mmCIF file with all atom_site columns, C-alpha atoms and ligand atoms in Angstrom:
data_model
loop_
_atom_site.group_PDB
_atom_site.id
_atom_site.type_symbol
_atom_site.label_atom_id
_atom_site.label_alt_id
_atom_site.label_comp_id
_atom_site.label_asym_id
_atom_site.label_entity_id
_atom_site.label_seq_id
_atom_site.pdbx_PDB_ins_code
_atom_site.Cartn_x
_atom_site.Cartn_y
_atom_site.Cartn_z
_atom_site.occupancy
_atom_site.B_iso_or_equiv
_atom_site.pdbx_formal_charge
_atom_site.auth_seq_id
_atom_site.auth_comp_id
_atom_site.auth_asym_id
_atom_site.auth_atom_id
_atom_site.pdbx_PDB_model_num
ATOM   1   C  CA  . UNK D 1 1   ? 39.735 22.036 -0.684  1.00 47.00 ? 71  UNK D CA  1
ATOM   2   C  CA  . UNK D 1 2   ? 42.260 24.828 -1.025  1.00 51.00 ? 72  UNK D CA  1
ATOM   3   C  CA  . UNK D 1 3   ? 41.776 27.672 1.976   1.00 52.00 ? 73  UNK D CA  1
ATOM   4   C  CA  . UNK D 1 4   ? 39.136 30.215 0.549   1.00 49.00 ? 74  UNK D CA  1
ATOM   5   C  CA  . UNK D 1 5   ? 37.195 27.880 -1.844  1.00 49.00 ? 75  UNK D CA  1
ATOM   6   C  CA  . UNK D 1 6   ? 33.617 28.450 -1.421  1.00 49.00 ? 76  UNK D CA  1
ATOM   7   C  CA  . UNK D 1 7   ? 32.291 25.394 -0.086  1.00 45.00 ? 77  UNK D CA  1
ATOM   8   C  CA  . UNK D 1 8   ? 29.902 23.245 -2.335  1.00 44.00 ? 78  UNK D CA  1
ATOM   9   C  CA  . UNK D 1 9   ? 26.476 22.686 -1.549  1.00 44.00 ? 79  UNK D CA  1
ATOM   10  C  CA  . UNK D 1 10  ? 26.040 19.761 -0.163  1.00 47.00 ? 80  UNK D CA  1
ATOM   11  C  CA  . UNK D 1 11  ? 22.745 17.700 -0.339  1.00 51.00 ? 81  UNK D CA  1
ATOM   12  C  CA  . UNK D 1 12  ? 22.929 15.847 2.832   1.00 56.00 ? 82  UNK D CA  1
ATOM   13  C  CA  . UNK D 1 13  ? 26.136 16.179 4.715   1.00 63.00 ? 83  UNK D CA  1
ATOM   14  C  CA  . UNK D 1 14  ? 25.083 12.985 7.109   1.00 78.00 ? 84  UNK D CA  1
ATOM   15  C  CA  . UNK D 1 15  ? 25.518 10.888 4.440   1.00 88.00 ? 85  UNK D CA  1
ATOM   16  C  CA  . UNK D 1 16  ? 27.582 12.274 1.909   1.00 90.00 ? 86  UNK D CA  1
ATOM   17  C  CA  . UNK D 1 17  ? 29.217 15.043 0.255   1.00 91.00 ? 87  UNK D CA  1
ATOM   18  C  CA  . UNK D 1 18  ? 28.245 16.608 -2.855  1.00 90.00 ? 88  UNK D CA  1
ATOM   19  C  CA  . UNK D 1 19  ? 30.301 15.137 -6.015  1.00 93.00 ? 89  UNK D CA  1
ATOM   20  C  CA  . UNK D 1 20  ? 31.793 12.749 -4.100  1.00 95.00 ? 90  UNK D CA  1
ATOM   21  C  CA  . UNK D 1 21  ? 32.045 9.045  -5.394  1.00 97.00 ? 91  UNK D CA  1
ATOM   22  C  CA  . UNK D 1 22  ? 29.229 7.112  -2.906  1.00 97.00 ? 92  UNK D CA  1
ATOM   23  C  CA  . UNK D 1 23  ? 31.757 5.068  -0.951  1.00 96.00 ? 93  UNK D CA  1
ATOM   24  C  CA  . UNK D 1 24  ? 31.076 2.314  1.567   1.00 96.00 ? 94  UNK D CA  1
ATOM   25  C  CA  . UNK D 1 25  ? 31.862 3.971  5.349   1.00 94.00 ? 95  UNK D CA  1
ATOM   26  C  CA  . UNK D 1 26  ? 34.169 2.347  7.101   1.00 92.00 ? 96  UNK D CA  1
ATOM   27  C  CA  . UNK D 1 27  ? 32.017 0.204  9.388   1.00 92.00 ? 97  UNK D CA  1
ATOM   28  C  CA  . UNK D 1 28  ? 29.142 -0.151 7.851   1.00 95.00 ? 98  UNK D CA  1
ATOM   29  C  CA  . UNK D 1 29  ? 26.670 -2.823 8.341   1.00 96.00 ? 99  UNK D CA  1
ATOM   30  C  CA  . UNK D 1 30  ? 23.311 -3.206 6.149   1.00 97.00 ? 100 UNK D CA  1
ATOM   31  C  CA  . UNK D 1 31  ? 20.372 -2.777 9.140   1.00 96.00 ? 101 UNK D CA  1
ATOM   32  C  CA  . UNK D 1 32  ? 17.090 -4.563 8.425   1.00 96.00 ? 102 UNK D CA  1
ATOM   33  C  CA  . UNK D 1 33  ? 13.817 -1.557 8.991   1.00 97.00 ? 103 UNK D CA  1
ATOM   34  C  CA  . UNK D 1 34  ? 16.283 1.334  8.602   1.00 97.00 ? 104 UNK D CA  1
ATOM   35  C  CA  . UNK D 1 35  ? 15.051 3.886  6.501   1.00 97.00 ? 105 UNK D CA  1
ATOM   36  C  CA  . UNK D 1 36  ? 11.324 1.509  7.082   1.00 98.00 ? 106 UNK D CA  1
ATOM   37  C  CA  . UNK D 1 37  ? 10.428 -1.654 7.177   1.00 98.00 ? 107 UNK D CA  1
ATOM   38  C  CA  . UNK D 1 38  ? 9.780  -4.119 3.749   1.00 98.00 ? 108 UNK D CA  1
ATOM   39  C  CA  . UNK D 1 39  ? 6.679  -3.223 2.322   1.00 98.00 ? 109 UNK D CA  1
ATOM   40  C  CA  . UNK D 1 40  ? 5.391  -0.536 5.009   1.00 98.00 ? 110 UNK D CA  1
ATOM   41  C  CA  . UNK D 1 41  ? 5.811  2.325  2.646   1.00 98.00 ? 111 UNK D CA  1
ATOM   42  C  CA  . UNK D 1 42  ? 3.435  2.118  -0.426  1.00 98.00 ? 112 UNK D CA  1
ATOM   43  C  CA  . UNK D 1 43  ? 3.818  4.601  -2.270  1.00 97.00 ? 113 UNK D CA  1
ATOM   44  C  CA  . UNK D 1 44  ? 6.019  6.616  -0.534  1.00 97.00 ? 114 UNK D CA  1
ATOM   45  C  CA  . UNK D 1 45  ? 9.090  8.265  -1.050  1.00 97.00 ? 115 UNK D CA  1
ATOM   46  C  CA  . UNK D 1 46  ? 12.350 6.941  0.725   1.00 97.00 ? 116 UNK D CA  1
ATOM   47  C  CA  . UNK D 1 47  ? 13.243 8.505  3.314   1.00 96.00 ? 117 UNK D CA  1
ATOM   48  C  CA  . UNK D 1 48  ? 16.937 10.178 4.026   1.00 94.00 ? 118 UNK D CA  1
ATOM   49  C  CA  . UNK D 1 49  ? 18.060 7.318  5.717   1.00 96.00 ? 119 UNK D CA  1
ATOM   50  C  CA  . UNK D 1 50  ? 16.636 4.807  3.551   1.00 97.00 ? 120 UNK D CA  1
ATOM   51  C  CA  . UNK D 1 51  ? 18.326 6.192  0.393   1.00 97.00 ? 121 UNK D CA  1
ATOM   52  C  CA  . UNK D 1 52  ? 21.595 5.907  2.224   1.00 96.00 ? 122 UNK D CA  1
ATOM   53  C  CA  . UNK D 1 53  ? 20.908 2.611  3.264   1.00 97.00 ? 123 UNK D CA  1
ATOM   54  C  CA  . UNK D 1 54  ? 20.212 1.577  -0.607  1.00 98.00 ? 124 UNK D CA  1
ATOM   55  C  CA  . UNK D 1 55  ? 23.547 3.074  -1.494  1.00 97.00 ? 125 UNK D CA  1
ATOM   56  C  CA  . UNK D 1 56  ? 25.304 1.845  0.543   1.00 97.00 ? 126 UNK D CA  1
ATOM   57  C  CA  . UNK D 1 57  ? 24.422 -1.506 0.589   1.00 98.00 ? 127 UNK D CA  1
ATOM   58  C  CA  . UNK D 1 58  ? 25.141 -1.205 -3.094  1.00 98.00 ? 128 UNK D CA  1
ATOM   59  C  CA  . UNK D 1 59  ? 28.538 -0.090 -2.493  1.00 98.00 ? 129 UNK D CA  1
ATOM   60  C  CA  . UNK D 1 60  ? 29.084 -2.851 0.279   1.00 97.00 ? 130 UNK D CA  1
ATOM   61  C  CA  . UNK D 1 61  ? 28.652 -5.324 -2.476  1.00 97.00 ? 131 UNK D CA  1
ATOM   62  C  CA  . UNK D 1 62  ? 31.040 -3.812 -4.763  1.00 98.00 ? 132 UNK D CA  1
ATOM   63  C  CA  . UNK D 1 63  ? 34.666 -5.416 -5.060  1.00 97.00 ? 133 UNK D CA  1
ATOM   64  C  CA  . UNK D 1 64  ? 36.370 -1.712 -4.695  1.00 97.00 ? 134 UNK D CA  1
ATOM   65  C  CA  . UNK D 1 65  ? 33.388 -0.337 -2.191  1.00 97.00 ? 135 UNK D CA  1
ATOM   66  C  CA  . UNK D 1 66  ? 31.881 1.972  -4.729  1.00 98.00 ? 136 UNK D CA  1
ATOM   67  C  CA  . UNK D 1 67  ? 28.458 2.192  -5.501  1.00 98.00 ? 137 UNK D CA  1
ATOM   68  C  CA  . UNK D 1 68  ? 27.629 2.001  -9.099  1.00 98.00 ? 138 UNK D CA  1
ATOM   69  C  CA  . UNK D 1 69  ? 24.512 2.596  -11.454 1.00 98.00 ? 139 UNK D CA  1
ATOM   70  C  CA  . UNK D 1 70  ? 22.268 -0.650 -10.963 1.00 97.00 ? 140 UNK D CA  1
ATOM   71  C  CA  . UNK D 1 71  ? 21.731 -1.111 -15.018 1.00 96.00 ? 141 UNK D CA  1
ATOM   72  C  CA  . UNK D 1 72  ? 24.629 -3.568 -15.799 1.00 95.00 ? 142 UNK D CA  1
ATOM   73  C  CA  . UNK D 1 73  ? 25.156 -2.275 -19.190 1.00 95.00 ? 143 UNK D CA  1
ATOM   74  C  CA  . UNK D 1 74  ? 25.972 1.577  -17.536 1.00 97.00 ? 144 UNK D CA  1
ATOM   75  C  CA  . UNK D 1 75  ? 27.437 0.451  -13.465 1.00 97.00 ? 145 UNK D CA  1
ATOM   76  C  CA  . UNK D 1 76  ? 28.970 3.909  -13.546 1.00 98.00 ? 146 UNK D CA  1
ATOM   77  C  CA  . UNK D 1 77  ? 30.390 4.936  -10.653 1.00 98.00 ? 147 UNK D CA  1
ATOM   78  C  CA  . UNK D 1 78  ? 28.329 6.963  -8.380  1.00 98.00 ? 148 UNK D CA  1
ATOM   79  C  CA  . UNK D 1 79  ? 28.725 10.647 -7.060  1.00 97.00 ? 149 UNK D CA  1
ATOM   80  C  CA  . UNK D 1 80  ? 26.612 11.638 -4.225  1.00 94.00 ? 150 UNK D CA  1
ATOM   81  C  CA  . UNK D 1 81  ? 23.991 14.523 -5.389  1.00 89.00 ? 151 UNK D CA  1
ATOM   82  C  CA  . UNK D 1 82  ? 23.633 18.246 -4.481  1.00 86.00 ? 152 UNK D CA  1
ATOM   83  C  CA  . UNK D 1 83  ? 20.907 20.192 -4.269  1.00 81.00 ? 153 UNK D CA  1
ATOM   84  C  CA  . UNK D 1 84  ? 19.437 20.719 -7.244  1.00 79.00 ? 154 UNK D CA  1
ATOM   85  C  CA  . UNK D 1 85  ? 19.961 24.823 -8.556  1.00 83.00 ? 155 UNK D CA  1
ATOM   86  C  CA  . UNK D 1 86  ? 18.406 26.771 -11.566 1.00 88.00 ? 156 UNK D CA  1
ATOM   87  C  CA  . UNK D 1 87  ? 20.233 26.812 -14.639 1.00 89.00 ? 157 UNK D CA  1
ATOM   88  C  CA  . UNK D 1 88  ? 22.919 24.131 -13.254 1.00 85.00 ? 158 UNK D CA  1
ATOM   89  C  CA  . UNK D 1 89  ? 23.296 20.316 -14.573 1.00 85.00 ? 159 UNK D CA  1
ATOM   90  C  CA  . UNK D 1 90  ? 23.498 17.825 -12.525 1.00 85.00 ? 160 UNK D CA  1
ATOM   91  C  CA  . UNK D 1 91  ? 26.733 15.634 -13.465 1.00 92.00 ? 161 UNK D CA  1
ATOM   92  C  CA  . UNK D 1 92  ? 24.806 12.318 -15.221 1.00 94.00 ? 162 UNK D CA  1
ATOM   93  C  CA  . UNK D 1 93  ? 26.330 10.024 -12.676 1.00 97.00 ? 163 UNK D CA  1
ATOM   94  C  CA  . UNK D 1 94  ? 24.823 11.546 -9.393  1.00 96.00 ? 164 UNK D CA  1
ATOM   95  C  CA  . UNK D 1 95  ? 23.108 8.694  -7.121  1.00 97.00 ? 165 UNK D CA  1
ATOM   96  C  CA  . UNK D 1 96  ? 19.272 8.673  -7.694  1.00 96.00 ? 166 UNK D CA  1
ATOM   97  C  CA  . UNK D 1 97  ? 17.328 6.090  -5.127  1.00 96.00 ? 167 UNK D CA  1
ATOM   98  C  CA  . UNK D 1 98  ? 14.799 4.623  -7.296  1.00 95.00 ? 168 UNK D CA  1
ATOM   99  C  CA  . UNK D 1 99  ? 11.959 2.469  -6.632  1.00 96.00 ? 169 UNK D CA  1
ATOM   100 C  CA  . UNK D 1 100 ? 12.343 -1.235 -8.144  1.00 95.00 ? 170 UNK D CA  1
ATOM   101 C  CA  . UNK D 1 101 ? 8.255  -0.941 -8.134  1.00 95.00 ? 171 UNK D CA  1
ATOM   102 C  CA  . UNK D 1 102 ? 6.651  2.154  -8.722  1.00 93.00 ? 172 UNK D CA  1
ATOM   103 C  CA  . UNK D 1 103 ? 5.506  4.350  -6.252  1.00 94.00 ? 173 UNK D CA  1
ATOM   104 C  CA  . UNK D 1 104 ? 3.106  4.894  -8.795  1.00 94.00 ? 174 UNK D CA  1
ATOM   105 C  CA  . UNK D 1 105 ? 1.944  1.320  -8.903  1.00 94.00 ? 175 UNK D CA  1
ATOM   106 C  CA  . UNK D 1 106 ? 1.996  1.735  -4.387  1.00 96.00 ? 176 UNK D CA  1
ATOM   107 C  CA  . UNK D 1 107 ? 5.763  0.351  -4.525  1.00 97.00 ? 177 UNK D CA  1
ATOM   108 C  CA  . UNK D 1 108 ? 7.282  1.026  -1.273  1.00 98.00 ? 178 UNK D CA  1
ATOM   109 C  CA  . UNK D 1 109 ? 9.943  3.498  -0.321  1.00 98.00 ? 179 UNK D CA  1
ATOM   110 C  CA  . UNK D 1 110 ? 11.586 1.333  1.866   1.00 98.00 ? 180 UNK D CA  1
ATOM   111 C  CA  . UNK D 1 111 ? 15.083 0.002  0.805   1.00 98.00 ? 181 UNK D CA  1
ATOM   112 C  CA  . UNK D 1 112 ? 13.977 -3.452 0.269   1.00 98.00 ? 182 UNK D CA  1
ATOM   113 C  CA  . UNK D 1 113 ? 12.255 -1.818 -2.873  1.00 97.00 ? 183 UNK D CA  1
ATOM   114 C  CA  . UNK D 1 114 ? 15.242 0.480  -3.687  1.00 97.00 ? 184 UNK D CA  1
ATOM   115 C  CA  . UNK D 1 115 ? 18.104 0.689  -6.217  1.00 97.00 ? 185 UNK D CA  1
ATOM   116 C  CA  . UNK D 1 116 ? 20.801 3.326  -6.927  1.00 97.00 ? 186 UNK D CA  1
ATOM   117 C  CA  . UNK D 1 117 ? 20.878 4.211  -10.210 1.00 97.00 ? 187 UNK D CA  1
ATOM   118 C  CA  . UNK D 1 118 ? 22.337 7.629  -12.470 1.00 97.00 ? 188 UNK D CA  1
ATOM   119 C  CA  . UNK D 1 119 ? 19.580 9.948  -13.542 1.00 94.00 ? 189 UNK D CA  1
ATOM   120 C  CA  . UNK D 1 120 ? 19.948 8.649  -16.991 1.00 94.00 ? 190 UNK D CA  1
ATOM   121 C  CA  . UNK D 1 121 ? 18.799 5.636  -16.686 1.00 95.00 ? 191 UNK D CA  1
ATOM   122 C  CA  . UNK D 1 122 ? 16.973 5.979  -13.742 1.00 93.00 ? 192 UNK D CA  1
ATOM   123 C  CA  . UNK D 1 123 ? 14.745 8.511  -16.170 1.00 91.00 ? 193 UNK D CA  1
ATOM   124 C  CA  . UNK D 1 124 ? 15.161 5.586  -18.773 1.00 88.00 ? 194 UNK D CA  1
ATOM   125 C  CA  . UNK D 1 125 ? 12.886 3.318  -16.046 1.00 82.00 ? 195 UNK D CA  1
ATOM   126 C  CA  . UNK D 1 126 ? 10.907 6.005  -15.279 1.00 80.00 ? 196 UNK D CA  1
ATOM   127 C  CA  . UNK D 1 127 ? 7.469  4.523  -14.244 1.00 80.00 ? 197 UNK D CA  1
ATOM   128 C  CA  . UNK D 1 128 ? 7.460  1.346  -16.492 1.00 79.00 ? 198 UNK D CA  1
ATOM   129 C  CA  . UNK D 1 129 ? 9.214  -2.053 -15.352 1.00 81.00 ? 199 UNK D CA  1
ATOM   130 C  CA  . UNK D 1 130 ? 12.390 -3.012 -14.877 1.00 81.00 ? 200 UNK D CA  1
ATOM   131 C  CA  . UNK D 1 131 ? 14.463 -2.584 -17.927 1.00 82.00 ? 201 UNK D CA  1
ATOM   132 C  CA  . UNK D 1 132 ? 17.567 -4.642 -16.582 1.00 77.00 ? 202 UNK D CA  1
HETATM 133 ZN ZN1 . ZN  T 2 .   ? 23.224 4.288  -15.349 1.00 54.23 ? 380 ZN  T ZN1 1
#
């Protein structure tokens, strides 16, 4: 960032920066009951920690340490999300943490049930089952 550039929103600074490719950290180790424990969150949403516990554990089992859209026919490479604003578009390869069940259906939002995916397809899943 050049001096004076108006720093970008950024969605959750703890675990990553805004439009930044979702990279393993240096260090990290997949924890079992981060982010909750298998199965304790029906129908929940994940939690902060959780999400970054399903991306990065996706990354960690990347060759180049990138996490990448969970569809095998997209794997883009994925860009951490800001905040959502009015009137702006979210780039289509921002990191959404989706639930492999539905939290419709009382899938938990723990990362045992969770998989990164781009909004496009993770829009293309949307409630149903899993398309891939
Ligand atoms: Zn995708």
């Amino acid at each position: 960032m050049e001096a004076g550039d108006t720093p970008v929103l950024v969605h959750n600074a703890k675990y990553g920066t805004a439009g930044e490719l979702c990279q393993v950290r240096p260090g990290f180790t997949p924890k079992e009951g981060r982010g909750g424990k298998a199965g304790t969150r029906s129908g929940k949403k994940f939690t902060p920690a959780g999400k970054d516990e399903v991306i990065q554990r996706n990354a960690l089992g990347q060759d180049d340490g990138i996490a990448r859209c969970v569809n095998p026919t997209c794997n883009v490479e994925l860009v951490y999300p800001a905040k959502s604003k009015t009137g702006v578009t979210p780039p289509r390869n921002e990191a959404q943490v989706d639930h492999i069940e539905s939290e419709i259906n009382g899938g938990s939002g723990d990362p045992t049930n969770g998989q990164a995916a781009c909004g496009p397809c993770n829009r293309r899943k949307s409630d149903g089952p899993q398309p891939w």
